[in-house]
mmCIF file of C-alpha atoms in Angstrom:
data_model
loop_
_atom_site.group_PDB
_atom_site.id
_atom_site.type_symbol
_atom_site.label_atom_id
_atom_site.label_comp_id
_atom_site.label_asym_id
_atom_site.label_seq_id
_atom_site.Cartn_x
_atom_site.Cartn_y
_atom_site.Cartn_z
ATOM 1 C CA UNK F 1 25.222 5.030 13.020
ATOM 2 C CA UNK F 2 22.091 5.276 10.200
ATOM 3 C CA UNK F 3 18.982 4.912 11.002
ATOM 4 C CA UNK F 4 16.519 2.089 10.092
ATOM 5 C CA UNK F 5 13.375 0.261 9.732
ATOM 6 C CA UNK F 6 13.100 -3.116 10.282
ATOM 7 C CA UNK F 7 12.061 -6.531 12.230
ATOM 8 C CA UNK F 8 13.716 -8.335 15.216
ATOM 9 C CA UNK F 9 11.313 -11.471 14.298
ATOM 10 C CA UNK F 10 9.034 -13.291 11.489
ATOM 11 C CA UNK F 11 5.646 -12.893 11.711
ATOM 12 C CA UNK F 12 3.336 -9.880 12.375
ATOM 13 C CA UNK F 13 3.698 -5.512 12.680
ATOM 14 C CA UNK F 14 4.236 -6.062 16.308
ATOM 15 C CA UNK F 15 8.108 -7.304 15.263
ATOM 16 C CA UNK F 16 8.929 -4.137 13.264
ATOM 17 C CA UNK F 17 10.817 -1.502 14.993
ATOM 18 C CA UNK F 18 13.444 1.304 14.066
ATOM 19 C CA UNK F 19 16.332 0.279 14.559
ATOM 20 C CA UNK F 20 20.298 1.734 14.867
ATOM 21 C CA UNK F 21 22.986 0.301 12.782
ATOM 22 C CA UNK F 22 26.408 1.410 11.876
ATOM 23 C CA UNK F 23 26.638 2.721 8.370
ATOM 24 C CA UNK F 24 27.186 -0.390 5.839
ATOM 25 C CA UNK F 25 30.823 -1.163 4.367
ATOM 26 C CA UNK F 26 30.285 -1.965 0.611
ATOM 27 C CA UNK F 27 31.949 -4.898 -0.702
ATOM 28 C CA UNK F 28 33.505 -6.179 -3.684
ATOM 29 C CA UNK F 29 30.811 -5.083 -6.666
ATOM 30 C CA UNK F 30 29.040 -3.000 -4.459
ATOM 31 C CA UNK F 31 28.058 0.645 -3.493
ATOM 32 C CA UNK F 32 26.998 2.566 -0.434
ATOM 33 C CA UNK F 33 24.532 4.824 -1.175
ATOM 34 C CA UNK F 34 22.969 7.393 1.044
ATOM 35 C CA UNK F 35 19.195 6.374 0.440
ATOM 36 C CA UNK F 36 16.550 9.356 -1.272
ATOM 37 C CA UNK F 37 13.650 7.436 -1.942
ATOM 38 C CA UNK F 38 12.565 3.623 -1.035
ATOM 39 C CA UNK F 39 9.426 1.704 -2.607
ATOM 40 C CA UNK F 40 7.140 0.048 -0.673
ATOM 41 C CA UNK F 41 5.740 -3.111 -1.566
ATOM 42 C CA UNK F 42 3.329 -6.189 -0.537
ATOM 43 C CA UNK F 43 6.833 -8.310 -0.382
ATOM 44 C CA UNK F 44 8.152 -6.520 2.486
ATOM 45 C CA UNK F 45 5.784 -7.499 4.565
ATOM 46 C CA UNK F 46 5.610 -11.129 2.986
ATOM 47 C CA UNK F 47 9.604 -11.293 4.174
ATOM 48 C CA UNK F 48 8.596 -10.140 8.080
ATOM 49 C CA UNK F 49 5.886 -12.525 8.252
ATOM 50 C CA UNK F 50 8.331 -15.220 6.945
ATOM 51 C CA UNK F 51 6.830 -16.492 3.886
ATOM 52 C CA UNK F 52 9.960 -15.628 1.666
ATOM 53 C CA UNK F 53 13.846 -15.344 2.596
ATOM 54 C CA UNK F 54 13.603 -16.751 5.889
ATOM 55 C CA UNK F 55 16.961 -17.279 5.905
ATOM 56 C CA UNK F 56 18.449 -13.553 6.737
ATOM 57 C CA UNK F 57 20.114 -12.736 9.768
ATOM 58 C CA UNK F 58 17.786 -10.863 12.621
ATOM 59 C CA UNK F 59 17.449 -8.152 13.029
ATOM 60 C CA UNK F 60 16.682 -7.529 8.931
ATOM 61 C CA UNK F 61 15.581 -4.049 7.753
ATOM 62 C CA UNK F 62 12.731 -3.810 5.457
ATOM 63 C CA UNK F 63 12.767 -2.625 2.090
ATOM 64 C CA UNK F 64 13.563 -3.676 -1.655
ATOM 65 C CA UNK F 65 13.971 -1.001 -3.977
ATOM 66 C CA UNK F 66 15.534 2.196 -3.209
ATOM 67 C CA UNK F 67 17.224 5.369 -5.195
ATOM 68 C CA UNK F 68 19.970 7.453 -3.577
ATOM 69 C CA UNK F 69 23.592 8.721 -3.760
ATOM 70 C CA UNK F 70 26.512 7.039 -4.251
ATOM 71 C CA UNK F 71 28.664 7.317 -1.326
ATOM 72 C CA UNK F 72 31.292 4.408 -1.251
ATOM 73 C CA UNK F 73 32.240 2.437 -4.314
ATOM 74 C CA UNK F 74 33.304 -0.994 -3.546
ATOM 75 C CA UNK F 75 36.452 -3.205 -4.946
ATOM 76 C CA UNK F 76 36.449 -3.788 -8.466
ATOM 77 C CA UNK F 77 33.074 -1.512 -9.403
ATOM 78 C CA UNK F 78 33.725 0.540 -12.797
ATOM 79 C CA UNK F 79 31.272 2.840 -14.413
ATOM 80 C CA UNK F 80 29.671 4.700 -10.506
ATOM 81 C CA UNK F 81 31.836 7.262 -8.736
ATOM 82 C CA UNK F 82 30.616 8.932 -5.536
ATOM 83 C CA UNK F 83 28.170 11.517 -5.712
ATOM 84 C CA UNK F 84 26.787 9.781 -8.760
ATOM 85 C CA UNK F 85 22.423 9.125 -8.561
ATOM 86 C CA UNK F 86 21.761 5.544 -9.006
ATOM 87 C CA UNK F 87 18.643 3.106 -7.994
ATOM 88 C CA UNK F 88 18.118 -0.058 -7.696
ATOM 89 C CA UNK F 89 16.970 -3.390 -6.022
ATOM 90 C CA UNK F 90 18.981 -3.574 -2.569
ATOM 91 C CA UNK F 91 21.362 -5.327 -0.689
ATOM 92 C CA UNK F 92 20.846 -4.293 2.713
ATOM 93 C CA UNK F 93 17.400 -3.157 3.577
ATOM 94 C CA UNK F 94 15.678 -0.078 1.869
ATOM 95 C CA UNK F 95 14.103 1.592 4.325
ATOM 96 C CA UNK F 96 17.357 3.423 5.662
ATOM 97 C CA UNK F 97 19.115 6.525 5.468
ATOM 98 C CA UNK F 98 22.197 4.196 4.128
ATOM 99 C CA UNK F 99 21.889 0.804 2.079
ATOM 100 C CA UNK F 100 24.112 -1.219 -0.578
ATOM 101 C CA UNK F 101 23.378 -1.726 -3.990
ATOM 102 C CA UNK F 102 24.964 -4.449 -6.053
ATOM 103 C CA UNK F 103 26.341 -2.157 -9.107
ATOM 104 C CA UNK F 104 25.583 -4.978 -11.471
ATOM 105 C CA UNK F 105 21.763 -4.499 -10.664
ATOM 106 C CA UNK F 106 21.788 -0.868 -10.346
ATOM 107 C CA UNK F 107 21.301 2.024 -12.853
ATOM 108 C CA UNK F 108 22.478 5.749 -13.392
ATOM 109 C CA UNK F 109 19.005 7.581 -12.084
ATOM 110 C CA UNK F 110 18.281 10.389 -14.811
ATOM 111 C CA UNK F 111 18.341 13.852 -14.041
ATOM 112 C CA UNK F 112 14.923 14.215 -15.798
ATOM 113 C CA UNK F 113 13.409 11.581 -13.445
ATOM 114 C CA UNK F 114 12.647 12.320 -9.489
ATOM 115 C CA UNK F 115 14.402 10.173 -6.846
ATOM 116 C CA UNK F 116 10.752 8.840 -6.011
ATOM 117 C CA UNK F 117 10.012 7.930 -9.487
ATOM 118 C CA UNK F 118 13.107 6.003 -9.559
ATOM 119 C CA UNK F 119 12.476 4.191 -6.604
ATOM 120 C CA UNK F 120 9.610 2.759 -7.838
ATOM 121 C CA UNK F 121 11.008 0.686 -10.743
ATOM 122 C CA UNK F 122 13.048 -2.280 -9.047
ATOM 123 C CA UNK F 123 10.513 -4.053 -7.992
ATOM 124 C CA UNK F 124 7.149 -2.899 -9.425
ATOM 125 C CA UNK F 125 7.743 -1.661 -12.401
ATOM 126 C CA UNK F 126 10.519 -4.283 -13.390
ATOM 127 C CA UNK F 127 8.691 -6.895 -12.645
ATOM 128 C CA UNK F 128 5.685 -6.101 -15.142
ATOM 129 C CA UNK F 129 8.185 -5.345 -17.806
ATOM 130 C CA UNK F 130 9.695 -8.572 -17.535
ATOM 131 C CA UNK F 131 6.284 -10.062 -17.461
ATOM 132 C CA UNK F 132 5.080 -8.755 -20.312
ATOM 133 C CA UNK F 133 8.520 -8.986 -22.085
ATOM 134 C CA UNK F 134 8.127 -12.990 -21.312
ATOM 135 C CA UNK F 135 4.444 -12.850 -22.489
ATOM 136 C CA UNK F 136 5.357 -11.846 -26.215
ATOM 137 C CA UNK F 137 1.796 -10.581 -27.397
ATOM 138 C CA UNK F 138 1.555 -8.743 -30.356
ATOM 139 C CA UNK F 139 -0.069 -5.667 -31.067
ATOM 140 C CA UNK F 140 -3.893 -6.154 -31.025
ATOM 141 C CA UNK F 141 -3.951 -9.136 -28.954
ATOM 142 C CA UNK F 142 -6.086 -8.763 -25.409
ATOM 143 C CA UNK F 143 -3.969 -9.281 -22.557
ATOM 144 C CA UNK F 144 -5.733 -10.031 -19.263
ATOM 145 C CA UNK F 145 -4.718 -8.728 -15.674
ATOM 146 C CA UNK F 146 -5.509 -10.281 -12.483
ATOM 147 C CA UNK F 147 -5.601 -7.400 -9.681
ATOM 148 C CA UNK F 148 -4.596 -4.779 -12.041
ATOM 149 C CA UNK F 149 -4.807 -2.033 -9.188
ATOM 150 C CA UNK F 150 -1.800 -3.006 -7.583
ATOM 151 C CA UNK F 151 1.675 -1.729 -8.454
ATOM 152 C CA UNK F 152 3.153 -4.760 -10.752
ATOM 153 C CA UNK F 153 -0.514 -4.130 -12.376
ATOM 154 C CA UNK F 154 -0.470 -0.313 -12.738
ATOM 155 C CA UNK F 155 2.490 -0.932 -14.827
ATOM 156 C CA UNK F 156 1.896 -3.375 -16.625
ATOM 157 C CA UNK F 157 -1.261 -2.035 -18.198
ATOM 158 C CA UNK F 158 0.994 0.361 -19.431
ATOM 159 C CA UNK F 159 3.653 -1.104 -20.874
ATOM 160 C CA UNK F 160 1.172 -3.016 -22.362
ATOM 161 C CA UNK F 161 -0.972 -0.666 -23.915
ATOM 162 C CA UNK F 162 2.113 1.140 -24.920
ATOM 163 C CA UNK F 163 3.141 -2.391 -26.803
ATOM 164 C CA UNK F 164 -0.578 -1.690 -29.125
ATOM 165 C CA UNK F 165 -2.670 -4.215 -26.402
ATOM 166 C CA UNK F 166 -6.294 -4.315 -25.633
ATOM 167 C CA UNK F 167 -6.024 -4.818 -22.063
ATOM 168 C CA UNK F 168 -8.335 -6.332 -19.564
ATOM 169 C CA UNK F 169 -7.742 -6.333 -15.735
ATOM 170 C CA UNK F 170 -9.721 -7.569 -12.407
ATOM 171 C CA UNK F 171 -10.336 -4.826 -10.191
ATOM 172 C CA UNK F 172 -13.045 -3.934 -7.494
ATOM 173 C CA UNK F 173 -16.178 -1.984 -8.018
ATOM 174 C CA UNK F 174 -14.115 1.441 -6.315
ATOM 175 C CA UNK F 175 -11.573 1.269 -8.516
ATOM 176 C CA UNK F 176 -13.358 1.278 -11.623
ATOM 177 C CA UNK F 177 -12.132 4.887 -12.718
ATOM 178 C CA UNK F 178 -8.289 3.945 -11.509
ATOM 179 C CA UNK F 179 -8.672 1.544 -14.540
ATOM 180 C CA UNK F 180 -9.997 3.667 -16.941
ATOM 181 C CA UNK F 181 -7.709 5.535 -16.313
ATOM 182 C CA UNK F 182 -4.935 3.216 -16.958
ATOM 183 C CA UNK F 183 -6.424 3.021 -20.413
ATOM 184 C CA UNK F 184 -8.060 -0.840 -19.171
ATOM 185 C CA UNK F 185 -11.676 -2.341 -19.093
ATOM 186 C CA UNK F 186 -12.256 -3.560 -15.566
ATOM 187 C CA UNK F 187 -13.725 -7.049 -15.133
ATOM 188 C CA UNK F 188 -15.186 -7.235 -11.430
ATOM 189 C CA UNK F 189 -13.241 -10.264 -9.671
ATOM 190 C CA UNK F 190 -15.238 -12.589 -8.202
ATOM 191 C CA UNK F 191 -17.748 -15.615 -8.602
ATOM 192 C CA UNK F 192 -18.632 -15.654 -12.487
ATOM 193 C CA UNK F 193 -15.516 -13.554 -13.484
ATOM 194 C CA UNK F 194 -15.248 -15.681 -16.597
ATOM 195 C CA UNK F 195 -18.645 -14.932 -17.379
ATOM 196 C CA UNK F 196 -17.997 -11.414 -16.994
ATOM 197 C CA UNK F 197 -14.478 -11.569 -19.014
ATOM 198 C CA UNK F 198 -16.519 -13.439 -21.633
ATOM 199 C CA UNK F 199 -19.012 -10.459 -22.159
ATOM 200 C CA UNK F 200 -16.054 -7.941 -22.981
ATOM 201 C CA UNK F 201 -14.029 -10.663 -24.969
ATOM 202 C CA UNK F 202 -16.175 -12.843 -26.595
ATOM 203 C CA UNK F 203 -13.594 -14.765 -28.116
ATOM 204 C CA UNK F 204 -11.739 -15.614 -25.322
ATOM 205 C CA UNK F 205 -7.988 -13.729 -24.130
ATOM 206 C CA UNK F 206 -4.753 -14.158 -26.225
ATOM 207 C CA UNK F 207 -2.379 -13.087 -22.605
ATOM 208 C CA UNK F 208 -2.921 -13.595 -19.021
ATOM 209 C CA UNK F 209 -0.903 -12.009 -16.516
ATOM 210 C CA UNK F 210 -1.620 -13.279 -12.969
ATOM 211 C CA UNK F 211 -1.196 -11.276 -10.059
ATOM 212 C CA UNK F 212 -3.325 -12.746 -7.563
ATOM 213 C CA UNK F 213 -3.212 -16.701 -8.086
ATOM 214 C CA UNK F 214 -5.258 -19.421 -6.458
ATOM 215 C CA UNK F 215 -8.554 -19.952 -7.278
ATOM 216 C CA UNK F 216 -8.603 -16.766 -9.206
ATOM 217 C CA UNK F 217 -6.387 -17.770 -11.237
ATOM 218 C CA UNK F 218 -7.952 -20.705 -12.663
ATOM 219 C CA UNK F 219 -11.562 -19.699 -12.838
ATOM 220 C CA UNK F 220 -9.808 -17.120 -14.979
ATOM 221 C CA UNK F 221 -7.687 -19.501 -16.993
ATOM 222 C CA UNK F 222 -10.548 -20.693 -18.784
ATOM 223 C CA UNK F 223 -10.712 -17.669 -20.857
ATOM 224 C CA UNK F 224 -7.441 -18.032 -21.976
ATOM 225 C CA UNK F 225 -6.739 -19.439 -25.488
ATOM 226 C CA UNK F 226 -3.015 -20.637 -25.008
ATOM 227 C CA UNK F 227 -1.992 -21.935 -22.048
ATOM 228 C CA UNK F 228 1.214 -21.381 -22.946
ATOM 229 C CA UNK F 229 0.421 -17.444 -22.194
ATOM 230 C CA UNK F 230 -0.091 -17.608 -18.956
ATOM 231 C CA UNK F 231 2.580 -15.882 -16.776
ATOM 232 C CA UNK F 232 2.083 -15.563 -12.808
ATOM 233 C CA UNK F 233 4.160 -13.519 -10.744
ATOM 234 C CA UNK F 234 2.807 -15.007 -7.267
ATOM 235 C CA UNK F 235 1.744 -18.529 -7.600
ATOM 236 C CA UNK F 236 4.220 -20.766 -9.884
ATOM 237 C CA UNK F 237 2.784 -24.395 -9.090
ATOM 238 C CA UNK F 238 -1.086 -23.138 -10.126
ATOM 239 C CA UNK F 239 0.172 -21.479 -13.096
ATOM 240 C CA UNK F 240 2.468 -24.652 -13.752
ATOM 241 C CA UNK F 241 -0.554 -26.525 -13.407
ATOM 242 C CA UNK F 242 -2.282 -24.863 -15.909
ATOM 243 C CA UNK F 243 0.137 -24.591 -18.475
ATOM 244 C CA UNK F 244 1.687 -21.482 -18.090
ATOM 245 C CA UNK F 245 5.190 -20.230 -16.343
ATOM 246 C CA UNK F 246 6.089 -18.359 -13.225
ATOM 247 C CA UNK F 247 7.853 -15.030 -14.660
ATOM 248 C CA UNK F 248 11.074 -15.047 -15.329
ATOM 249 C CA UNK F 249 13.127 -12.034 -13.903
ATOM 250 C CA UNK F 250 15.944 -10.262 -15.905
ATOM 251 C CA UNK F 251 17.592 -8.404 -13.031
ATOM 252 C CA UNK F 252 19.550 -6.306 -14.983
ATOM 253 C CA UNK F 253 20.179 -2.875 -15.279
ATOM 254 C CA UNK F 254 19.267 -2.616 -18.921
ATOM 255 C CA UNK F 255 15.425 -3.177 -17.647
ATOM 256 C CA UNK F 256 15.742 -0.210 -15.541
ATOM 257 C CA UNK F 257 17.189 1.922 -17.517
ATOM 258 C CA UNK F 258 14.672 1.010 -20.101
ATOM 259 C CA UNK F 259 11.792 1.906 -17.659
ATOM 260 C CA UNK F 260 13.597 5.112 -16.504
ATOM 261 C CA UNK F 261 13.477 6.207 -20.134
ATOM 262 C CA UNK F 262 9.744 5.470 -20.606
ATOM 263 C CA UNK F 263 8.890 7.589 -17.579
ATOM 264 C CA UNK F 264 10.999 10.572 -18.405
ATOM 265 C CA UNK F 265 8.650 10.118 -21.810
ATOM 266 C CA UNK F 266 5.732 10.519 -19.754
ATOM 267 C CA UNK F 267 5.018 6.836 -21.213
ATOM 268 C CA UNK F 268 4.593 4.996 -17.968
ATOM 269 C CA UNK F 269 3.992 7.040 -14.881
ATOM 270 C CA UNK F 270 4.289 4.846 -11.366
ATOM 271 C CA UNK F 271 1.351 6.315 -9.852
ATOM 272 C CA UNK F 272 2.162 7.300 -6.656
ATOM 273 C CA UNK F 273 -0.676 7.303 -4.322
ATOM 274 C CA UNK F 274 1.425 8.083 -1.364
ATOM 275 C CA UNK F 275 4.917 9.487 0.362
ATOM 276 C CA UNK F 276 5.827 8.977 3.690
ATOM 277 C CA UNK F 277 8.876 10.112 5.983
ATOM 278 C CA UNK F 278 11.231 7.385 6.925
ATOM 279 C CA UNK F 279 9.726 8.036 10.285
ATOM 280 C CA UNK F 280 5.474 7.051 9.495
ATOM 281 C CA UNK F 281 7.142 3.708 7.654
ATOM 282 C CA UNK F 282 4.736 1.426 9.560
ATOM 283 C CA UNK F 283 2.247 3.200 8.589
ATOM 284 C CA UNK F 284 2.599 2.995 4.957
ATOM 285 C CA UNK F 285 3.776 -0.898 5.149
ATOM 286 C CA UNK F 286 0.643 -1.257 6.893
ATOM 287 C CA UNK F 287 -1.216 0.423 4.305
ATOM 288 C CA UNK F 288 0.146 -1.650 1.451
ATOM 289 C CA UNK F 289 -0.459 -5.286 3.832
ATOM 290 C CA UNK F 290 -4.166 -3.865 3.704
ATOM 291 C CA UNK F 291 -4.158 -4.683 -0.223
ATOM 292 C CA UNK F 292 -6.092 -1.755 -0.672
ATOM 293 C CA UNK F 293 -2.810 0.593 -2.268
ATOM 294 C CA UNK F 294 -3.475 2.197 -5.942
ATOM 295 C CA UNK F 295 -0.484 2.406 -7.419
ATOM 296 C CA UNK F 296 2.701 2.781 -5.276
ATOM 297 C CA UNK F 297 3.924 4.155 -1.709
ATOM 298 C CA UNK F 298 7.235 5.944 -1.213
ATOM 299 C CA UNK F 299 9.064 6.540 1.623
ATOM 300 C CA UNK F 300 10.940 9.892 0.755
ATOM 301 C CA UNK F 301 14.108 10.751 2.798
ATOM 302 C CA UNK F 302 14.589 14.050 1.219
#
C-alpha cells in the first residue's frame, strides 16, 4: 500500500483525508514514480470543492505536479528507465509517496536542480511560460500582471523581465517588497487601479496577463492598448469578452525542460515560501486556499 492525501467528496477541507491505496500499475505510456517533491497549488483545492474535473472517481488524491523516481516503466515508453529523476504534471494524484506520470508530459529532472525546484514547474511555472510565450511582447514593451504574488505570477515576472519587459503587476500593500523584488512596480489592486496603472504608464500597457479575472480584469483592461494582448489564465469568457484569449497550454516536455534550464541558470527561481511533510498537507493546502501564499508550497517526501 502507499500512502496518500486526498478527498472522499466535492466541496470543503472537511472531505480531505489520508488515505491508503495500493501502489499504482503504470500503463501503456506511463511511469510509476516513487514521489520526492509535490507542488501545491490554488487548483487543488478548486478540484475538491468541485469547480473543475468533477468527473474523477472518489476517492481522488490531491495534487498536480510532482518530481520523483522512476520506478515502473510502462508498455511502449522509450527514453526513462527505472531509477531515472523525472517531474512532471500527474496522472494519479501528487500528494503520494507513489503516482504516474504520462512520459509524454514528463521531463529528465537535472542533477543541478533540487527535487523541490522541479516540482514546482508543471503547473506554476509552465503555465506563465506558456502565457507569456502566447503573449509575444517584445523587448521594451510593459507587460501588466494581475495578482503578481501568486505562483503563475512569481514566474512570470521573470520570464518576462528575462524576455527585456518593463513589468507591472497588482499586488497588496504587504507585498510591496515581494515585487520589488521580482524586479516589478506594484500597482495596488483595487477601486481606481487604472488610475493608479495610468500614473506608472502613462501611455497605457502593450501586455496584460490576467490572473485574477472578473471585475478586475476589466477595470484593468482599459489600460490595455491591444486587446488582442490580453491573455487570462482563470477567466476565458471575460477575457473573450474583451478581446483577448484564455492561454493556451503546450503540455509538453520541451516547456519543462526549458524552465529546468533557466533555474539551474539562476534565471528564474520558484520562490519557495514553504515545505511541508506529506503528513502537515492540509495544512499547506489550506494555506494556499487562504490566497495569501508568496511564491510556492512544497510538500517534500524526502
Amino acid at each position: 500500500m502507499s500512502k496518500a492525501f486526498g478527498f472522499v467528496a466535492y466541496g470543503g477541507p472537511e472531505n480531505q483525508e489520508f488515505l491508503d491505496r495500493p501502489i499504482p500499475s503504470p500503463g501503456p505510456g506511463q511511469l510509476l514514480i516513487a514521489v520526492r517533491a509535490a507542488g501545491v497549488n490554488p487548483v487543488d483545492w478548486k478540484i475538491r470543492q468541485g469547480y473543475l474535473a468533477t468527473g474523477r472517481p472518489l476517492p481522488a488524491v490531491l495534487g498536480c505536479e510532482v518530481s520523483g523516481v522512476v520506478e515502473v516503466v510502462g508498455q511502449g515508453v522509450e527514453g526513462f528507465s527505472a531509477g531515472d529523476e523525472v517531474f512532471g504534471p500527474t496522472v494519479a494524484g501528487g500528494y503520494a509517496e507513489h503516482t504516474l506520470l504520462d512520459a509524454a508530459t514528463c521531463a529528465h529532472k537535472r542533477p543541478d536542480v533540487s527535487f523541490t525546484q522541479a516540482a514546482t514547474l508543471p503547473v506554476a511555472a509552465a503555465t506563465a511560460y506558456d502565457a507569456v510565450q502566447q503573449l509575444d511582447l517584445g523587448s521594451g514593451r510593459t507587460l501588466l500582471i494581475l495578482g503578481i504574488a501568486g505562483g503563475v505570477g512569481t514566474a512570470a515576472a521573470q520570464l518576462a523581465k528575462g524576455h527585456g519587459l518593463t513589468v507591472l503587476g497588482t499586488a497588496g500593500d504587504g507585498n510591496q517588497a515581494y515585487v520589488e523584488s521580482l524586479g516589478a512596480t506594484r500597482i495596488r489592486y483595487g477601486a481606481g487601479v487604472a488610475d493608479r496603472i495610468r500614473a506608472v504608464a502613462p501611455d497605457g500597457v502593450d501586455g496584460l496577463l490576467d490572473l485574477v479575472g472578473g471585475d478586475d480584469l476589466r477595470a484593468a483592461a482599459v489600460t490595455l492598448n491591444d486587446p488582442a494582448k490580453l491573455v487570462s489564465t482563470v477567466d476565458p469568457a471575460t477575457a473573450a469578452e474583451l478581446g483577448g484569449a484564455f492561454v493556451r497550454r503546450s503540455g509538453g516536455a520541451d516547456t519543462l525542460e526549458a524552465l529546468a534550464k533557466l533555474v539551474a541558470f539562476d534565471a528564474l527561481d520558484p520562490h519557495i515560501a514553504a515545505t511541508y511533510t506529506l503528513e502537515h498537507a492540509a495544512h499547506a493546502l489550506s494555506e494556499v486556499e487562504s490566497g495569501h501564499v508568496r511564491g510556492k508550497l512544497v510538500l517534500d517526501l524526502g
